[in-house]
Short mmCIF file of C-alpha atoms and ligand atoms in Angstrom, two decimals:
data_model
loop_
_atom_site.label_atom_id
_atom_site.label_comp_id
_atom_site.label_asym_id
_atom_site.label_seq_id
_atom_site.Cartn_x
_atom_site.Cartn_y
_atom_site.Cartn_z
CA MET A 1233 120.97 76.46 17.33
CA ALA A 1234 119.38 78.91 19.78
CA SER A 1235 115.59 79.24 19.87
CA LYS A 1236 113.99 82.27 18.23
CA SER A 1237 111.51 83.64 20.73
CA ARG A 1238 112.32 86.71 22.79
CA ARG A 1239 110.85 87.34 26.24
CA SER A 1240 107.86 89.66 26.50
CA THR A 1241 108.72 90.88 30.01
CA LEU A 1242 112.00 92.01 31.54
CA LEU A 1243 114.01 89.26 33.23
CA ARG A 1244 115.49 91.07 36.20
CA PHE A 1245 119.07 90.40 37.21
CA GLN A 1246 118.69 89.52 40.88
CA PRO A 1247 115.19 90.15 42.29
CA PRO A 1248 114.77 89.33 45.99
CA ALA A 1249 112.94 86.11 46.86
CA ILE A 1250 110.48 87.52 49.39
CA GLY A 1251 107.21 85.79 50.24
CA ASP A 1252 104.28 86.05 52.64
CA GLU A 1253 106.45 84.70 55.47
CA GLU A 1254 108.70 87.78 55.39
CA VAL A 1255 105.67 90.09 55.10
CA ASP A 1256 104.08 88.42 58.13
CA ALA A 1257 107.33 88.61 60.12
CA VAL A 1258 107.60 92.35 59.46
CA ALA A 1259 103.96 92.94 60.43
CA GLU A 1260 104.45 90.94 63.63
CA THR A 1261 107.58 92.95 64.48
CA LEU A 1262 105.80 96.27 63.91
CA ARG A 1263 102.97 95.12 66.17
CA SER A 1264 105.48 94.02 68.83
CA GLY A 1265 106.53 97.62 69.45
CA TRP A 1266 110.24 96.91 68.88
CA LEU A 1267 111.33 98.86 65.81
CA THR A 1268 114.99 99.33 66.60
CA THR A 1269 117.59 96.76 67.68
CA GLY A 1270 115.92 94.32 70.06
CA PRO A 1271 115.01 90.67 70.51
CA ARG A 1272 114.91 89.82 66.80
CA ALA A 1273 118.38 91.23 66.15
CA ALA A 1274 119.62 89.23 69.14
CA GLU A 1275 117.91 86.10 67.81
CA LEU A 1276 119.50 86.67 64.39
CA GLU A 1277 122.92 86.91 66.03
CA ARG A 1278 122.34 83.65 67.92
CA ARG A 1279 121.09 81.80 64.83
CA CYS A 1280 123.89 83.12 62.62
CA ALA A 1281 126.54 82.15 65.19
CA GLU A 1282 125.30 78.57 64.74
CA VAL A 1283 125.09 78.69 60.95
CA LEU A 1284 128.43 80.49 60.53
CA GLU A 1285 130.08 78.34 63.22
CA ALA A 1286 131.53 81.39 64.98
CA GLU A 1287 131.79 82.31 68.68
CA HIS A 1288 130.36 85.78 68.14
CA VAL A 1289 128.11 87.32 65.50
CA ILE A 1290 127.22 91.00 65.74
CA ALA A 1291 124.41 92.39 63.60
CA VAL A 1292 125.08 95.78 62.03
CA ALA A 1293 123.52 98.18 59.54
CA SER A 1294 125.33 96.97 56.40
CA GLY A 1295 128.18 94.90 55.06
CA THR A 1296 130.07 98.16 54.68
CA ALA A 1297 129.57 98.97 58.39
CA ALA A 1298 130.65 95.42 59.28
CA MET A 1299 134.01 95.88 57.52
CA HIS A 1300 134.49 99.43 58.79
CA LEU A 1301 133.91 98.45 62.41
CA ALA A 1302 136.08 95.33 62.04
CA LEU A 1303 139.02 97.47 60.86
CA LEU A 1304 138.50 99.95 63.71
CA ALA A 1305 138.22 97.11 66.23
CA LEU A 1306 141.63 95.88 65.05
CA GLY A 1307 143.04 99.35 65.72
CA ILE A 1308 143.64 100.22 62.06
CA GLY A 1309 144.02 103.93 61.36
CA PRO A 1310 146.14 106.68 59.78
CA GLY A 1311 149.59 105.57 58.65
CA ASP A 1312 148.50 101.95 58.24
CA GLU A 1313 148.17 100.07 54.96
CA VAL A 1314 145.54 97.44 54.22
CA ILE A 1315 146.00 95.14 51.23
CA THR A 1316 142.83 94.38 49.30
CA THR A 1317 141.57 93.27 45.91
CA PRO A 1318 140.57 95.60 43.07
CA ILE A 1319 137.84 93.20 41.87
CA THR A 1320 135.20 94.08 44.43
CA TRP A 1321 132.38 96.44 45.23
CA PRO A 1322 134.13 99.73 46.07
CA ALA A 1323 132.86 99.56 49.67
CA THR A 1324 135.71 97.14 50.41
CA ALA A 1325 138.25 99.86 49.64
CA ASN A 1326 136.10 102.71 50.95
CA VAL A 1327 136.11 101.31 54.49
CA ILE A 1328 139.93 101.35 54.50
CA VAL A 1329 139.75 105.03 53.56
CA HIS A 1330 137.04 105.62 56.19
CA ALA A 1331 139.37 104.15 58.82
CA GLY A 1332 142.01 106.70 57.76
CA ALA A 1333 144.29 103.98 56.38
CA THR A 1334 145.69 103.45 52.88
CA PRO A 1335 144.38 100.76 50.54
CA VAL A 1336 147.01 98.86 48.57
CA PHE A 1337 145.60 96.84 45.68
CA ALA A 1338 146.98 93.36 45.00
CA ASP A 1339 146.19 91.82 41.62
CA VAL A 1340 143.82 88.86 41.30
CA ARG A 1341 144.22 85.33 39.94
CA ASP A 1342 143.09 84.88 36.38
CA ASP A 1343 140.87 81.85 37.04
CA ASP A 1344 138.55 82.90 39.89
CA LEU A 1345 139.44 86.61 40.10
CA ASN A 1346 140.11 86.33 43.83
CA ILE A 1347 143.10 88.09 45.38
CA ASP A 1348 146.43 86.46 44.43
CA PRO A 1349 148.30 85.51 47.62
CA ALA A 1350 151.64 85.75 45.77
CA ARG A 1351 150.93 89.41 44.94
CA VAL A 1352 149.87 90.04 48.56
CA HIS A 1353 153.20 88.63 49.82
CA GLU A 1354 155.09 91.03 47.52
CA LEU A 1355 153.18 94.05 48.83
CA VAL A 1356 153.53 93.42 52.57
CA SER A 1357 155.57 96.09 54.38
CA GLU A 1358 156.00 97.13 58.00
CA ARG A 1359 153.01 99.44 57.45
CA THR A 1360 150.69 96.58 56.45
CA LYS A 1361 148.24 96.12 59.33
CA ALA A 1362 145.59 93.92 57.70
CA VAL A 1363 144.59 92.05 54.57
CA LEU A 1364 141.01 92.42 53.35
CA PRO A 1365 140.24 89.76 50.73
CA VAL A 1366 136.88 89.10 49.04
CA HIS A 1367 135.27 85.76 48.25
CA LEU A 1368 134.09 86.77 44.80
CA ALA A 1369 130.72 85.40 43.68
CA GLY A 1370 130.84 82.90 46.58
CA GLN A 1371 134.14 81.16 45.77
CA PRO A 1372 136.40 81.34 48.87
CA CYS A 1373 139.73 82.99 48.20
CA GLU A 1374 142.96 81.23 49.14
CA LEU A 1375 143.08 81.95 52.89
CA GLU A 1376 145.93 79.73 54.12
CA PRO A 1377 148.76 81.82 52.57
CA LEU A 1378 147.15 85.01 53.94
CA TRP A 1379 147.01 83.62 57.47
CA GLU A 1380 150.68 82.61 57.12
CA LEU A 1381 151.62 86.29 56.91
CA GLY A 1382 150.81 86.72 60.60
CA ILE A 1383 148.82 89.89 59.82
CA PRO A 1384 145.12 90.26 60.76
CA VAL A 1385 142.77 89.07 58.03
CA VAL A 1386 139.32 90.62 57.68
CA GLU A 1387 137.25 88.71 55.14
CA ASP A 1388 134.70 90.42 52.92
CA ALA A 1389 132.21 87.55 52.79
CA ALA A 1390 129.35 89.61 51.32
CA HIS A 1391 128.93 86.94 48.61
CA ALA A 1392 129.81 83.99 50.76
CA PHE A 1393 127.17 83.28 53.40
CA GLU A 1394 127.14 79.52 52.73
CA SER A 1395 130.77 79.14 51.67
CA ARG A 1396 133.21 76.67 53.18
CA TYR A 1397 136.96 76.87 52.71
CA ARG A 1398 138.44 73.36 52.51
CA GLY A 1399 135.47 72.08 54.48
CA ARG A 1400 135.61 74.79 57.16
CA LYS A 1401 132.71 77.24 57.42
CA LEU A 1402 133.63 80.86 56.72
CA GLY A 1403 132.80 82.84 59.86
CA GLY A 1404 135.21 81.99 62.65
CA LEU A 1405 138.33 81.36 60.56
CA SER A 1406 139.99 84.79 60.35
CA ASP A 1407 140.16 87.74 62.76
CA ALA A 1408 136.79 88.97 61.47
CA THR A 1409 134.46 87.85 58.66
CA CYS A 1410 131.95 90.35 57.31
CA PHE A 1411 128.64 89.48 55.66
CA SER A 1412 126.04 91.62 53.92
CA LEU A 1413 122.25 91.30 54.15
CA TYR A 1414 121.72 93.70 51.23
CA ALA A 1415 118.68 93.18 48.97
CA THR A 1416 120.47 90.98 46.42
CA LYS A 1417 122.40 88.81 48.86
CA ASN A 1418 121.72 85.12 49.62
CA VAL A 1419 120.25 86.15 52.98
CA ALA A 1420 118.49 89.38 52.05
CA ALA A 1421 116.98 91.74 54.59
CA GLY A 1422 117.07 94.77 52.30
CA GLU A 1423 119.95 96.27 54.25
CA GLY A 1424 122.10 94.87 57.02
CA GLY A 1425 125.38 93.19 57.84
CA LEU A 1426 127.05 90.77 60.23
CA VAL A 1427 130.50 90.50 61.74
CA ALA A 1428 131.50 86.99 62.75
CA THR A 1429 134.59 86.38 64.88
CA ASN A 1430 136.06 83.98 67.39
CA ARG A 1431 138.07 86.81 68.97
CA ASP A 1432 136.51 88.08 72.20
CA ASP A 1433 138.43 91.39 72.00
CA VAL A 1434 137.26 92.11 68.44
CA ALA A 1435 133.63 91.29 69.33
CA ALA A 1436 133.79 93.52 72.44
CA ALA A 1437 135.26 96.44 70.48
CA ILE A 1438 132.61 96.14 67.74
CA LEU A 1439 129.83 96.08 70.34
CA GLU A 1440 131.18 99.33 71.78
CA LEU A 1441 131.43 100.96 68.35
CA ARG A 1442 128.21 99.68 66.76
CA LEU A 1443 125.92 101.99 68.66
CA MET A 1444 126.64 105.07 70.72
CA ARG A 1445 125.71 103.99 74.20
CA ARG A 1446 124.78 106.54 76.80
CA GLY A 1447 126.51 104.93 79.76
CA ASP A 1448 125.01 102.24 81.98
CA GLY A 1449 121.79 102.52 83.94
CA SER A 1450 121.25 106.04 85.27
CA LEU A 1451 124.78 107.19 84.41
CA TYR A 1452 124.64 109.65 81.49
CA ASP A 1453 128.11 109.46 79.97
CA ILE A 1454 130.00 108.61 76.79
CA ALA A 1455 132.92 106.25 77.26
CA VAL A 1456 133.38 105.47 73.52
CA PRO A 1457 132.25 107.80 70.69
CA GLY A 1458 130.29 105.04 68.95
CA TYR A 1459 128.61 104.99 65.54
CA LYS A 1460 124.98 104.42 64.60
CA ALA A 1461 125.52 101.13 62.80
CA ASN A 1462 122.97 98.88 64.50
CA LEU A 1463 120.41 96.67 62.72
CA SER A 1464 116.71 97.27 63.30
CA ASP A 1465 114.45 94.43 64.42
CA VAL A 1466 112.25 94.99 61.35
CA LEU A 1467 115.15 94.01 59.10
CA ALA A 1468 116.36 91.27 61.45
CA ALA A 1469 112.88 89.71 61.23
CA ILE A 1470 113.22 89.47 57.43
CA ALA A 1471 116.71 87.96 57.71
CA LEU A 1472 115.45 85.34 60.19
CA VAL A 1473 112.85 84.14 57.68
CA GLN A 1474 115.43 84.16 54.88
CA LEU A 1475 117.66 81.93 57.02
CA GLU A 1476 114.85 79.39 57.24
CA LYS A 1477 114.64 79.34 53.45
CA LEU A 1478 118.37 79.10 52.85
CA GLU A 1479 118.50 75.38 52.09
CA ARG A 1480 115.63 75.59 49.60
CA HIS A 1481 117.14 78.65 47.97
CA THR A 1482 120.53 76.91 47.69
CA GLU A 1483 118.89 74.04 45.81
CA ILE A 1484 117.35 76.50 43.34
CA ARG A 1485 120.65 78.34 42.87
CA ALA A 1486 122.45 75.02 42.29
CA ARG A 1487 119.93 74.11 39.57
CA GLN A 1488 120.40 77.51 37.93
CA PHE A 1489 124.20 77.10 38.02
CA ALA A 1490 123.90 73.66 36.41
CA LEU A 1491 121.66 75.01 33.63
CA TYR A 1492 124.16 77.79 32.89
CA ASP A 1493 127.21 75.47 33.09
CA ASP A 1494 125.69 73.09 30.61
CA ALA A 1495 124.69 75.76 28.09
CA ILE A 1496 127.75 77.97 28.36
CA ALA A 1497 130.13 75.08 27.73
CA ARG A 1498 128.85 75.21 24.13
CA LEU A 1499 129.57 78.94 23.61
CA ASP A 1500 133.04 79.69 22.29
CA GLY A 1501 134.64 82.66 24.04
CA VAL A 1502 132.24 82.63 27.01
CA ALA A 1503 133.48 80.96 30.20
CA PRO A 1504 132.40 80.98 33.85
CA LEU A 1505 134.79 81.90 36.65
CA ALA A 1506 136.63 78.91 38.10
CA ARG A 1507 135.13 77.10 41.10
CA ASP A 1508 137.33 74.98 43.37
CA ALA A 1509 135.84 71.55 44.08
CA ARG A 1510 137.65 71.47 47.45
CA ASP A 1511 135.47 74.36 48.65
CA THR A 1512 131.76 74.99 49.03
CA HIS A 1513 130.69 77.81 46.73
CA ALA A 1514 127.85 80.05 47.93
CA LEU A 1515 126.43 80.25 44.38
CA HIS A 1516 125.79 83.97 44.84
CA LEU A 1517 126.64 85.18 41.34
CA TYR A 1518 127.00 83.45 37.99
CA VAL A 1519 129.82 85.42 36.38
CA VAL A 1520 131.13 84.72 32.89
CA ARG A 1521 134.04 86.26 31.03
CA ILE A 1522 133.52 87.30 27.44
CA ASP A 1523 136.63 86.95 25.32
CA ALA A 1524 135.82 89.57 22.68
CA GLU A 1525 137.90 87.93 19.97
CA ARG A 1526 136.40 84.48 20.23
CA ALA A 1527 132.89 85.60 21.24
CA GLY A 1528 132.76 88.12 18.38
CA ALA A 1529 131.95 91.16 20.52
CA SER A 1530 132.91 92.89 23.75
CA ARG A 1531 131.29 92.43 27.16
CA ASP A 1532 129.57 95.82 26.78
CA GLU A 1533 128.14 94.80 23.39
CA TYR A 1534 126.90 91.53 24.90
CA GLN A 1535 125.33 93.40 27.80
CA ARG A 1536 123.51 95.79 25.46
CA ALA A 1537 122.36 92.96 23.18
CA LEU A 1538 121.00 91.04 26.17
CA ALA A 1539 119.18 94.16 27.39
CA ASP A 1540 117.54 94.34 23.94
CA GLU A 1541 116.44 90.75 24.59
CA LEU A 1542 114.92 91.96 27.91
CA VAL A 1543 117.55 90.12 29.93
CA GLN A 1544 119.09 92.26 32.65
CA THR A 1545 122.72 91.57 33.57
CA SER A 1546 125.28 93.19 35.83
CA ILE A 1547 129.03 93.68 36.23
CA HIS A 1548 131.03 92.30 39.17
CA PHE A 1549 133.24 94.26 39.12
CA LEU A 1550 135.07 97.14 37.49
CA PRO A 1551 138.52 97.35 39.15
CA VAL A 1552 138.23 99.80 42.04
CA HIS A 1553 141.60 101.46 41.34
CA THR A 1554 140.36 102.53 37.88
CA LEU A 1555 137.34 104.44 39.27
CA SER A 1556 137.77 108.18 39.31
CA TRP A 1557 138.36 108.90 43.00
CA TYR A 1558 140.78 105.96 43.29
CA ARG A 1559 142.60 106.43 39.97
CA GLY A 1560 146.28 107.21 40.51
CA ARG A 1561 145.86 107.70 44.28
CA PHE A 1562 147.05 104.31 45.54
CA ARG A 1563 149.49 101.56 44.61
CA ALA A 1564 147.84 99.25 42.06
CA ASP A 1565 149.78 97.19 39.56
CA CYS A 1566 146.88 94.98 38.50
CA PRO A 1567 146.91 93.98 34.81
CA VAL A 1568 144.92 90.77 35.40
CA ALA A 1569 142.14 92.70 37.13
CA GLU A 1570 142.10 95.34 34.41
CA ARG A 1571 141.66 92.77 31.66
CA ALA A 1572 139.00 90.91 33.65
CA GLY A 1573 137.12 94.12 34.45
CA ALA A 1574 136.42 94.55 30.73
CA GLU A 1575 135.26 90.94 30.33
CA VAL A 1576 133.05 90.02 33.29
CA LEU A 1577 129.30 89.77 32.96
CA SER A 1578 126.90 88.45 35.63
CA LEU A 1579 123.83 86.60 34.40
CA PRO A 1580 120.36 86.58 36.06
CA LEU A 1581 120.36 84.38 39.15
CA SER A 1582 117.85 84.33 41.98
CA PRO A 1583 115.62 81.89 43.85
CA ALA A 1584 112.81 84.18 42.68
CA HIS A 1585 113.48 83.00 39.10
CA SER A 1586 112.02 79.82 37.66
CA ASP A 1587 114.13 77.37 35.69
CA ASP A 1588 112.30 78.61 32.60
CA ASP A 1589 113.45 82.16 33.35
CA ILE A 1590 117.04 80.92 33.35
CA ARG A 1591 116.38 79.00 30.12
CA ASP A 1592 115.14 82.30 28.62
CA ALA A 1593 118.41 83.97 29.62
CA ILE A 1594 120.37 81.06 28.12
CA ASP A 1595 118.37 81.18 24.88
CA ALA A 1596 118.88 84.93 24.61
CA LEU A 1597 122.62 84.53 25.22
CA GLY A 1598 122.69 81.81 22.55
CA ARG A 1599 120.96 84.05 20.01
CA VAL A 1600 123.27 86.97 20.77
CA HIS A 1601 126.34 84.70 20.54
CA GLU A 1602 125.14 83.27 17.23
CA ARG A 1603 124.69 86.77 15.83
CA PHE A 1604 128.08 88.04 17.03
CA THR A 1605 129.99 84.96 15.81
CA ALA A 1606 128.18 84.58 12.46
C1 LIG B 2341 131.85 92.25 47.62
C2 LIG B 2341 130.99 93.19 48.41
N1 LIG B 2341 131.50 93.77 49.51
C3 LIG B 2341 130.78 94.60 50.25
C4 LIG B 2341 129.48 94.93 49.92
C5 LIG B 2341 128.77 95.93 50.76
O1 LIG B 2341 127.68 95.42 51.43
P1 LIG B 2341 126.49 96.41 51.87
O2 LIG B 2341 125.79 96.85 50.63
O3 LIG B 2341 125.63 95.57 52.77
O4 LIG B 2341 127.11 97.55 52.60
C6 LIG B 2341 128.90 94.35 48.77
C7 LIG B 2341 127.56 94.59 48.30
O5 LIG B 2341 126.67 95.15 48.62
C8 LIG B 2341 129.69 93.47 48.00
O6 LIG B 2341 129.18 92.92 46.89
#
């Protein structure tokens, strides 16, 4: 039986865990005189190359920029197709469009909602120039069968900073692996991104494209029409502090996952996404699926009821091919994703939350479930 008391303040979905250390690091950076890309961005790249076990890490302005530049570095452009998943933040598909290529959506697996390699195999054609999978919520997707295609793989690892695939750290495994430092991410700088790669040619191309460079030394010239996708030292300074806290934050996330796992096992019709014990999960999002029949109400009704309980939730994700600009424009035979898109609900999770905050979310979910199944 769920407890009866409702929270008196809003429990936010994913507040950043920022402390005095980040504030001090920003102040120190501002006083240093380096506001744009400088020594702190370089230090972040060095540190992340160690953590991500990759030869090269290039800091950029966002996870979106990381994926965009990775596709361009691989020479992807008009006439090319890139196979991706519909269960993602639309940026994953947008960057394919930005590169002038065509996204092709492969359906996901029902258990973890990651791209289904069997569907990818069916969609490969002579126009396919890359596969862009996502490691949803922090669970690595099945990479081996994607590598077997012999087509470049660019990983969207926005949720997967700490993830390992069969014991191997995500970062240097595929042609390029793209991370986000957005405000909600496990390493949060507010905005920012990283491209990790073991390929010297990909790293060199991204360095050329990341920032328009006005020649060398006194030579005023443009050899490559580069973007403005560099990361400022102010943000790099925050990310460097967040890296130091990663282990402690992981412990908190693991505790929050355990609390949810234990409680949700008792709720009929509510089930978390599958996690593969062979992999290391980054514990970025706690996503459940609401089976409307067994849980007595739809995901949307659950989300509204939880909001009334002052518990903020989120949705990861609505299938990209069903959103208005994408609808009907690209190949997408994705019934599994469409069903899942109506069922997924992400519960509050953050190192900024106490265990009691998570217990409040669990109690609220219990009360709502009791009401809907009565
Ligand atoms: C799966 C996924 N891919 C890409 C991105 C884009 O990252 P950014 O916001 O840093 O551009 C996000 C979230 O922000 C994401 O959740």
